[in-house]
CSV table of C-alpha atoms in Angstrom, one decimal:
chain,number,residue,atom,x,y,z
A,206,MET,CA,-20.0,14.4,-12.2
A,207,LYS,CA,-18.9,10.9,-11.3
A,208,GLN,CA,-20.9,7.9,-12.5
A,209,CYS,CA,-22.1,5.1,-10.2
A,210,LYS,CA,-19.3,2.8,-11.5
A,211,GLU,CA,-16.7,5.2,-10.1
A,212,TYR,CA,-18.5,5.4,-6.8
A,213,GLU,CA,-18.7,1.6,-6.7
A,214,ASP,CA,-14.9,1.6,-6.7
A,215,LEU,CA,-14.8,4.0,-3.7
A,216,LEU,CA,-17.5,2.4,-1.6
A,217,PRO,CA,-15.3,-0.4,-0.2
A,218,LEU,CA,-12.9,2.1,1.2
A,219,TYR,CA,-15.8,4.3,2.4
A,220,SER,CA,-17.1,1.2,4.2
A,221,SER,CA,-13.8,0.6,6.0
A,222,GLY,CA,-13.4,4.3,6.8
A,223,ASP,CA,-10.3,4.8,4.6
A,224,LEU,CA,-11.4,7.6,2.3
A,225,ASP,CA,-10.0,11.1,2.8
A,226,SER,CA,-12.5,13.7,3.9
A,227,GLU,CA,-13.0,15.2,0.5
A,228,LYS,CA,-13.9,11.9,-1.2
A,229,GLN,CA,-16.0,10.9,1.8
A,230,ILE,CA,-18.2,14.0,1.3
A,231,GLN,CA,-18.5,13.3,-2.4
A,232,VAL,CA,-19.6,9.7,-1.7
A,233,GLU,CA,-22.1,10.8,1.0
A,234,ASN,CA,-23.6,13.3,-1.3
A,235,HIS,CA,-24.0,10.7,-4.0
A,236,LEU,CA,-25.4,8.1,-1.6
A,237,ARG,CA,-28.2,10.6,-0.7
A,238,ASP,CA,-29.3,10.7,-4.3
A,239,CYS,CA,-28.7,7.1,-5.5
A,240,GLU,CA,-30.7,4.2,-4.1
A,241,THR,CA,-28.7,1.6,-6.0
A,242,CYS,CA,-25.4,2.7,-4.6
A,243,ARG,CA,-26.9,3.1,-1.1
A,244,GLN,CA,-28.0,-0.5,-1.2
A,245,TYR,CA,-24.6,-1.5,-2.5
A,246,GLN,CA,-22.9,0.4,0.3
A,247,LEU,CA,-25.1,-1.2,2.9
A,248,SER,CA,-24.2,-4.7,1.8
A,249,LEU,CA,-20.5,-3.8,2.0
A,250,SER,CA,-20.8,-2.4,5.4
A,251,ALA,CA,-22.8,-5.5,6.5
A,252,ILE,CA,-19.9,-7.7,5.3
A,253,MET,CA,-17.5,-5.5,7.3
A,254,ALA,CA,-19.7,-5.9,10.3
A,255,ILE,CA,-19.8,-9.7,9.9
A,256,MET,CA,-16.0,-9.8,9.8
A,257,LYS,CA,-15.7,-7.6,12.9
A,258,GLN,CA,-18.1,-9.9,14.8
A,259,ASP,CA,-16.0,-12.9,14.0
A,260,ARG,CA,-13.8,-13.3,17.0
A,261,ILE,CA,-11.0,-15.8,17.5
A,262,SER,CA,-9.8,-17.1,20.8
A,263,ILE,CA,-6.2,-17.8,21.7
A,264,PRO,CA,-5.7,-19.9,24.8
A,265,ASP,CA,-3.8,-18.0,27.6
A,266,SER,CA,-1.3,-20.7,27.7
A,267,TYR,CA,-0.4,-20.5,24.0
A,268,GLY,CA,2.6,-18.2,24.3
A,269,ALA,CA,4.3,-20.4,26.9
A,270,GLU,CA,3.5,-23.5,25.0
A,271,LEU,CA,4.9,-22.0,21.8
A,272,VAL,CA,8.2,-21.0,23.6
A,273,VAL,CA,8.6,-24.6,24.8
A,274,ALA,CA,7.9,-26.1,21.4
A,275,LEU,CA,10.3,-23.7,19.7
A,276,ASN,CA,13.0,-24.3,22.2
A,277,ARG,CA,12.7,-28.0,21.8
A,278,ARG,CA,13.1,-27.7,18.0
A,279,LEU,CA,16.0,-25.3,18.4
A,280,GLU,CA,17.7,-27.6,20.9
A,281,LYS,CA,17.5,-30.4,18.4
A,282,ARG,CA,18.9,-28.1,15.8
A,283,ARG,CA,21.8,-27.1,18.0
A,284,ALA,CA,22.6,-30.8,18.7
A,285,ARG,CA,22.8,-31.4,15.0
A,286,GLN,CA,25.0,-28.4,14.5
A,287,LYS,CA,27.5,-29.8,17.0
A,288,GLN,CA,28.0,-32.8,14.8
A,289,LEU,CA,28.4,-30.6,11.7
A,290,LEU,CA,32.2,-29.8,11.9
A,291,TRP,CA,33.3,-33.4,12.1
A,292,ALA,CA,30.7,-34.5,9.6
A,293,ILE,CA,32.2,-32.3,6.9
A,294,PRO,CA,35.4,-34.3,6.2
A,295,ALA,CA,33.4,-37.5,6.2
A,296,PHE,CA,31.0,-36.0,3.7
A,297,THR,CA,33.6,-34.6,1.3
A,298,SER,CA,35.7,-37.7,1.2
A,299,THR,CA,32.8,-40.0,0.8
A,300,VAL,CA,31.3,-37.9,-2.0
A,301,ALA,CA,34.6,-37.8,-3.7
A,302,ILE,CA,34.9,-41.6,-3.5
A,303,LEU,CA,31.3,-42.1,-4.7
A,304,LEU,CA,31.9,-39.7,-7.6
A,305,ILE,CA,34.8,-41.8,-8.7
A,306,THR,CA,32.7,-44.9,-8.3
A,307,GLY,CA,29.9,-43.2,-10.3
A,308,PHE,CA,32.3,-42.3,-13.2
A,309,SER,CA,33.7,-45.8,-13.2
A,310,LEU,CA,30.2,-47.2,-13.7
A,311,PHE,CA,29.7,-45.1,-16.7
A,312,ASN,CA,33.0,-45.9,-18.2
A,313,PRO,CA,33.1,-49.5,-19.7
A,314,GLU,CA,36.9,-49.5,-19.7
A,315,THR,CA,37.2,-49.0,-15.9
A,316,ALA,CA,34.0,-50.3,-14.6
A,317,SER,CA,34.4,-53.4,-12.7
A,318,SER,CA,31.8,-55.0,-10.3
A,319,GLN,CA,34.7,-56.8,-8.6
A,320,TRP,CA,36.5,-53.5,-8.0
A,321,LEU,CA,33.2,-52.0,-6.7
A,322,ALA,CA,32.7,-54.9,-4.3
A,323,GLN,CA,36.2,-54.4,-3.0
A,324,PHE,CA,35.7,-50.7,-2.7
A,325,ASN,CA,32.5,-51.1,-0.7
A,326,LEU,CA,34.3,-53.5,1.7
A,327,GLU,CA,37.2,-51.2,2.2
A,328,HIS,CA,35.0,-48.3,3.0
A,329,SER,CA,32.3,-50.0,5.0
A,330,TYR,CA,33.5,-48.2,8.2
A,331,MET,CA,32.3,-44.9,7.0
A,332,ASN,CA,29.5,-43.4,9.0
A,333,PHE,CA,26.7,-42.7,6.6
A,334,SER,CA,24.5,-41.0,9.2
A,335,ASN,CA,27.1,-38.2,9.5
A,336,VAL,CA,27.3,-37.6,5.8
A,337,GLY,CA,23.6,-37.8,5.5
A,338,TYR,CA,23.3,-35.1,8.1
A,339,PHE,CA,25.5,-32.8,6.2
A,340,GLY,CA,23.6,-33.6,3.0
A,341,GLU,CA,20.5,-32.5,4.9
A,342,ILE,CA,22.0,-29.1,5.6
A,343,LEU,CA,23.2,-28.7,2.0
A,344,LEU,CA,19.9,-29.6,0.4
A,345,GLU,CA,17.3,-27.8,2.4
A,346,ASP,CA,16.7,-24.3,3.3
A,347,ASP,CA,14.7,-25.3,6.4
A,348,ILE,CA,16.6,-28.0,8.1
A,349,ASP,CA,13.7,-28.7,10.5
A,350,ALA,CA,11.3,-29.3,7.7
A,351,VAL,CA,13.6,-32.0,6.4
A,352,THR,CA,14.4,-33.5,9.7
A,353,GLU,CA,10.7,-33.9,10.5
A,354,SER,CA,9.9,-35.1,6.9
A,355,ASN,CA,9.9,-38.8,6.0
A,356,PHE,CA,13.1,-38.7,4.0
A,357,SER,CA,15.6,-41.2,5.2
A,358,THR,CA,19.2,-40.3,5.7
A,359,ASP,CA,20.2,-42.3,2.7
A,360,GLU,CA,17.7,-40.6,0.5
A,361,ILE,CA,18.9,-37.2,1.5
A,362,TYR,CA,22.5,-38.3,1.0
A,363,LYS,CA,21.7,-39.8,-2.4
A,364,ASN,CA,20.1,-36.5,-3.4
A,365,ALA,CA,23.1,-34.6,-2.4
A,366,VAL,CA,25.4,-36.9,-4.4
A,367,TYR,CA,23.0,-36.9,-7.3
A,368,GLN,CA,23.0,-33.1,-7.5
A,369,ILE,CA,26.8,-32.9,-7.3
A,370,VAL,CA,27.4,-35.7,-9.9
A,371,GLU,CA,24.6,-35.0,-12.3
A,372,GLU,CA,24.4,-31.3,-12.2
A,373,GLN,CA,28.0,-30.6,-11.6
A,374,SER,CA,27.1,-28.1,-8.9
A,375,LEU,CA,27.1,-27.9,-5.2
A,376,PRO,CA,23.8,-27.7,-3.5
A,377,GLU,CA,22.9,-24.4,-1.9
A,378,VAL,CA,24.5,-24.1,1.5
A,379,ASP,CA,22.8,-22.6,4.5
A,380,ARG,CA,25.3,-19.8,5.2
A,381,TYR,CA,23.5,-18.9,8.4
A,382,LEU,CA,23.7,-22.4,9.8
A,383,MET,CA,27.4,-22.5,8.9
A,384,ALA,CA,27.9,-19.2,10.7
A,385,THR,CA,26.3,-20.5,13.8
A,386,VAL,CA,29.0,-23.2,14.1
A,387,ASN,CA,31.5,-20.3,14.4
A,388,LEU,CA,32.9,-20.4,10.9
A,389,ASN,CA,33.9,-17.0,9.6
A,390,ASP,CA,33.6,-16.1,5.9
A,391,VAL,CA,37.1,-17.2,5.1
A,392,GLU,CA,36.8,-20.5,6.8
A,393,PHE,CA,33.4,-21.0,5.2
A,394,GLN,CA,34.8,-20.3,1.7
A,395,ASN,CA,37.8,-22.6,2.4
A,396,ILE,CA,35.4,-25.5,3.1
A,397,ILE,CA,33.4,-24.8,0.0
A,398,ASN,CA,36.6,-24.5,-2.1
A,399,LYS,CA,37.9,-27.7,-0.6
A,400,MET,CA,34.7,-29.4,-1.5
A,401,LYS,CA,34.8,-28.1,-5.1
A,402,TYR,CA,38.4,-29.2,-5.4
A,403,GLU,CA,37.8,-32.6,-4.0
A,404,ILE,CA,34.5,-33.4,-5.5
A,405,LEU,CA,34.5,-31.6,-8.9
B,214,MET,CA,8.3,-1.7,19.9
B,215,LEU,CA,11.6,-3.5,20.3
B,216,LYS,CA,15.0,-2.1,19.4
B,217,GLN,CA,17.7,-3.9,17.5
B,218,GLU,CA,19.8,-4.2,20.7
B,219,SER,CA,17.1,-6.4,22.3
B,220,VAL,CA,17.3,-9.1,19.6
B,221,ARG,CA,21.1,-9.4,19.5
B,222,PRO,CA,22.9,-11.6,20.3
B,223,PRO,CA,20.5,-14.5,19.4
B,224,ASP,CA,20.5,-16.0,22.8
B,225,ALA,CA,17.6,-18.0,24.1
B,226,GLU,CA,16.4,-15.3,26.5
B,227,SER,CA,16.1,-12.6,23.9
B,228,PHE,CA,14.6,-15.0,21.4
B,229,ASN,CA,12.0,-16.2,23.9
B,230,ARG,CA,11.1,-12.6,24.7
B,231,LEU,CA,10.6,-11.8,21.0
B,232,VAL,CA,8.3,-14.9,20.7
B,233,LEU,CA,6.3,-13.9,23.8
B,234,GLU,CA,5.9,-10.3,22.7
B,235,ASN,CA,4.8,-11.1,19.1
B,236,GLN,CA,3.1,-14.5,19.3
B,237,GLU,CA,-0.4,-13.2,19.7
B,238,LYS,CA,-0.4,-11.0,16.6
B,239,ILE,CA,1.3,-13.7,14.5
B,240,PHE,CA,-0.9,-16.5,15.6
B,241,SER,CA,-4.1,-14.5,15.1
B,242,LEU,CA,-2.9,-13.6,11.6
B,243,PHE,CA,-2.5,-17.2,10.7
B,244,ARG,CA,-5.7,-18.3,12.5
B,245,ARG,CA,-7.7,-16.2,10.1
B,246,MET,CA,-6.2,-18.0,7.2
B,247,VAL,CA,-6.6,-21.6,8.3
B,248,SER,CA,-9.3,-23.9,9.6
B,249,SER,CA,-7.7,-25.2,12.7
B,250,HIS,CA,-5.6,-24.1,15.7
B,251,ASP,CA,-2.9,-26.7,14.9
B,252,GLU,CA,-2.4,-25.4,11.3
B,253,ALA,CA,-2.1,-21.8,12.7
B,254,ASP,CA,0.4,-23.1,15.3
B,255,ASP,CA,2.5,-24.8,12.6
B,256,LEU,CA,2.7,-21.6,10.6
B,257,THR,CA,3.5,-19.6,13.7
B,258,GLN,CA,6.3,-22.0,14.6
B,259,GLU,CA,7.6,-21.8,11.0
B,260,THR,CA,7.7,-18.0,11.2
B,261,PHE,CA,9.6,-17.9,14.5
B,262,ILE,CA,12.1,-20.6,13.3
B,263,LYS,CA,12.8,-18.3,10.3
B,264,VAL,CA,13.1,-15.4,12.7
B,265,TYR,CA,15.7,-17.4,14.8
B,266,LYS,CA,17.6,-18.4,11.7
B,267,ASN,CA,17.8,-14.9,10.4
B,268,LEU,CA,18.4,-12.9,13.6
B,269,SER,CA,21.9,-12.1,12.4
B,270,LYS,CA,20.4,-10.5,9.2
B,271,PHE,CA,18.0,-8.2,11.2
B,272,ARG,CA,18.8,-4.6,10.4
B,273,ASN,CA,18.2,-1.5,12.5
B,274,ASP,CA,16.1,0.2,9.8
B,275,SER,CA,12.9,-1.4,11.0
B,276,SER,CA,11.5,-2.5,14.4
B,277,ALA,CA,11.7,-6.1,15.4
B,278,TYR,CA,7.9,-6.2,15.3
B,279,THR,CA,7.7,-5.0,11.7
B,280,TRP,CA,10.5,-7.4,10.7
B,281,ILE,CA,8.8,-10.4,12.3
B,282,TYR,CA,5.5,-9.4,10.8
B,283,ARG,CA,7.1,-9.2,7.3
B,284,ILE,CA,8.4,-12.8,7.7
B,285,ALA,CA,5.0,-13.9,8.9
B,286,VAL,CA,3.2,-12.2,5.9
B,287,ASN,CA,5.6,-13.9,3.5
B,288,THR,CA,5.1,-17.2,5.2
B,289,GLY,CA,1.3,-16.7,5.0
B,290,LEU,CA,1.3,-15.7,1.4
B,291,ASN,CA,3.4,-18.8,0.4
B,292,TYR,CA,1.0,-20.9,2.4
B,293,LEU,CA,-2.0,-19.4,0.7
B,294,ARG,CA,-0.5,-19.8,-2.8
B,295,ARG,CA,0.2,-23.5,-2.0
B,296,GLN,CA,-3.4,-23.9,-0.8
B,297,LYS,CA,-4.9,-22.2,-3.9
B,298,VAL,CA,-3.3,-24.8,-6.1
B,299,ARG,CA,-4.9,-27.6,-4.0
B,300,GLN,CA,-8.2,-26.4,-3.0
B,301,THR,CA,-11.5,-26.7,-4.8
B,302,ILE,CA,-13.9,-25.4,-2.2
B,303,GLY,CA,-17.4,-24.8,-3.4
B,304,LEU,CA,-19.7,-22.1,-2.1
B,305,ASP,CA,-22.8,-23.7,-0.6
B,306,THR,CA,-26.0,-21.8,-0.2
B,307,VAL,CA,-26.7,-20.6,3.3
B,308,ASP,CA,-29.8,-22.0,4.9
B,309,LEU,CA,-32.1,-19.0,5.0
B,310,ALA,CA,-34.7,-20.9,7.0
B,311,ALA,CA,-32.5,-20.3,10.1
B,312,ASP,CA,-33.6,-17.6,12.5
B,313,THR,CA,-31.8,-14.5,11.2
B,314,ALA,CA,-31.7,-12.9,14.6
B,315,GLY,CA,-30.3,-16.0,16.4
B,316,PRO,CA,-26.8,-17.3,17.1
B,317,GLU,CA,-27.4,-20.0,14.5
B,318,TYR,CA,-27.6,-17.5,11.7
B,319,ARG,CA,-24.5,-15.7,12.9
B,320,GLU,CA,-22.7,-19.0,12.8
B,321,LEU,CA,-23.9,-19.5,9.2
B,322,THR,CA,-22.7,-16.1,8.2
B,323,ASN,CA,-19.4,-16.7,9.9
B,324,SER,CA,-19.1,-20.0,8.1
B,325,ALA,CA,-20.0,-18.3,4.8
B,326,LEU,CA,-17.4,-15.7,5.5
B,327,LYS,CA,-14.7,-18.2,6.0
B,328,LYS,CA,-15.5,-20.0,2.8
B,329,ALA,CA,-15.6,-16.8,0.9
B,330,LEU,CA,-12.3,-15.6,2.3
B,331,LYS,CA,-10.6,-18.8,1.3
B,332,LYS,CA,-11.9,-18.3,-2.3
B,333,LEU,CA,-10.2,-14.9,-2.6
B,334,PRO,CA,-6.9,-14.6,-4.4
B,335,SER,CA,-4.0,-14.8,-1.9
B,336,LYS,CA,-3.1,-11.1,-1.9
B,337,GLN,CA,-6.7,-10.0,-1.5
B,338,GLN,CA,-7.2,-12.4,1.3
B,339,MET,CA,-4.0,-11.2,3.0
B,340,VAL,CA,-5.0,-7.5,2.7
B,341,ILE,CA,-8.5,-8.1,4.1
B,342,ILE,CA,-7.0,-9.9,7.1
B,343,LEU,CA,-4.3,-7.3,7.7
B,344,ARG,CA,-6.7,-4.4,7.4
B,345,THR,CA,-9.9,-5.7,9.0
B,346,TYR,CA,-8.7,-8.1,11.6
B,347,GLN,CA,-5.2,-6.9,12.4
B,348,GLY,CA,-6.2,-3.3,12.1
B,349,LEU,CA,-3.1,-2.2,10.1
B,350,ALA,CA,-3.0,1.0,7.9
B,351,PHE,CA,-2.7,0.6,4.2
B,352,LYS,CA,0.7,2.3,4.3
B,353,ASP,CA,2.0,-0.5,6.6
B,354,ILE,CA,0.2,-3.2,4.6
B,355,GLY,CA,1.9,-2.0,1.5
B,356,ARG,CA,5.3,-2.1,3.2
B,357,LEU,CA,4.7,-5.6,4.6
B,358,MET,CA,3.6,-7.0,1.3
B,359,ASP,CA,6.3,-5.3,-0.8
B,360,THR,CA,3.8,-3.2,-2.7
B,361,THR,CA,2.5,0.4,-2.6
B,362,GLU,CA,-0.2,1.8,-0.3
B,363,ASN,CA,-2.4,2.4,-3.3
B,364,ALA,CA,-2.0,-1.2,-4.6
B,365,ALA,CA,-3.0,-2.4,-1.1
B,366,LYS,CA,-6.1,-0.2,-1.3
B,367,VAL,CA,-7.0,-1.5,-4.7
B,368,ASN,CA,-6.6,-5.1,-3.5
B,369,PHE,CA,-8.8,-4.4,-0.5
B,370,SER,CA,-11.5,-2.9,-2.7
B,371,HIS,CA,-11.5,-5.9,-5.1
B,372,ALA,CA,-11.5,-8.2,-2.1
B,373,LEU,CA,-14.6,-6.6,-0.5
B,374,LYS,CA,-16.5,-6.5,-3.8
B,375,ASN,CA,-15.6,-10.2,-4.4
B,376,LEU,CA,-16.8,-11.1,-0.9
B,377,ARG,CA,-20.1,-9.3,-1.6
B,378,LYS,CA,-20.5,-11.2,-4.8
B,379,MET,CA,-19.8,-14.6,-3.2
B,380,PHE,CA,-22.2,-13.7,-0.3
B,381,GLU,CA,-24.9,-13.0,-2.9
B,382,GLU,CA,-24.2,-16.4,-4.5
B,383,MET,CA,-24.6,-18.1,-1.1
B,384,GLY,CA,-27.8,-16.2,-0.5
B,385,VAL,CA,-26.6,-14.4,2.7
B,386,SER,CA,-29.1,-11.7,3.9
B,387,TYR,CA,-27.7,-8.6,5.4
B,388,GLU,CA,-30.9,-7.3,6.9
B,389,THR,CA,-30.1,-8.2,10.5
B,390,VAL,CA,-26.4,-7.5,10.4
């Protein structure tokens, strides 16, 4: 014969109506004889009842509002995707140049503040907002979360460069996002290989 | 239930239809977890953005509804885990002087319930919500949470017993329920 402890484990499922008929009969027989378990079961059923009484209301307009909000976010996303293809060359070349600059700084024989000043002057035409955008895609799984975060473009860009230079690895690329700009697997891999070749 | 064909290609119209057909279940799932409409809305949007991003990965071996639900459950569990790290909610004693037959008492028990639910471990909280509020079978809950039907039942049992214990600590009376 089962002890009260074993019935105690069955009572939550009895209270939610999830016991098979055989176990249900066993529990009911026990409840007839055991006041302690009966009280325990009543309290569990009462909690179930409290939960079922607790209703939430969803405004009728919620579905339509959600669709509008989502489409707005996706439209922003698509607009960014359109910039992606022409942002890639700017990103790769700029990172490569910065990588060289970074190594120069660490190497006392080649480091030269004069050279750096000259370099910055020569490359001041580069559009950092584009490379920042690509860095955004590289670094974050959820592009929208980043876009709506407080990170500045420069910060995102610096993080991308930091990861490439310091960790000698490419940040994770959102393959789905790349796919949505009509890159097939081969084209995608070519871009990655090109980046590896140029940057590392 | 939607078939795979209805979600491909990922054009705006089919995506909007997916949102409209599933938003109520997904929003109500999150609304049980959080304190405000806005928080539930954030999680609902997060779920559907993930759905959009992964439409190409959707396979025919499950319905769109199950697939979206699975993404929502994962989003919810991640949210709950983050919250558990931050929160230090105490359990206040319920004012038993309130009229136990009146709406005020019901409000108090509902408030106690929300506090107690938040104190449950993430998986227990999720199982309680999916079984009690969403009305899912344990077999489906197990599938959604990447676990077995039996494990889902065990989590549910622990959750209900834990809720009872917390209700006792808060001094909730069951007499009029």
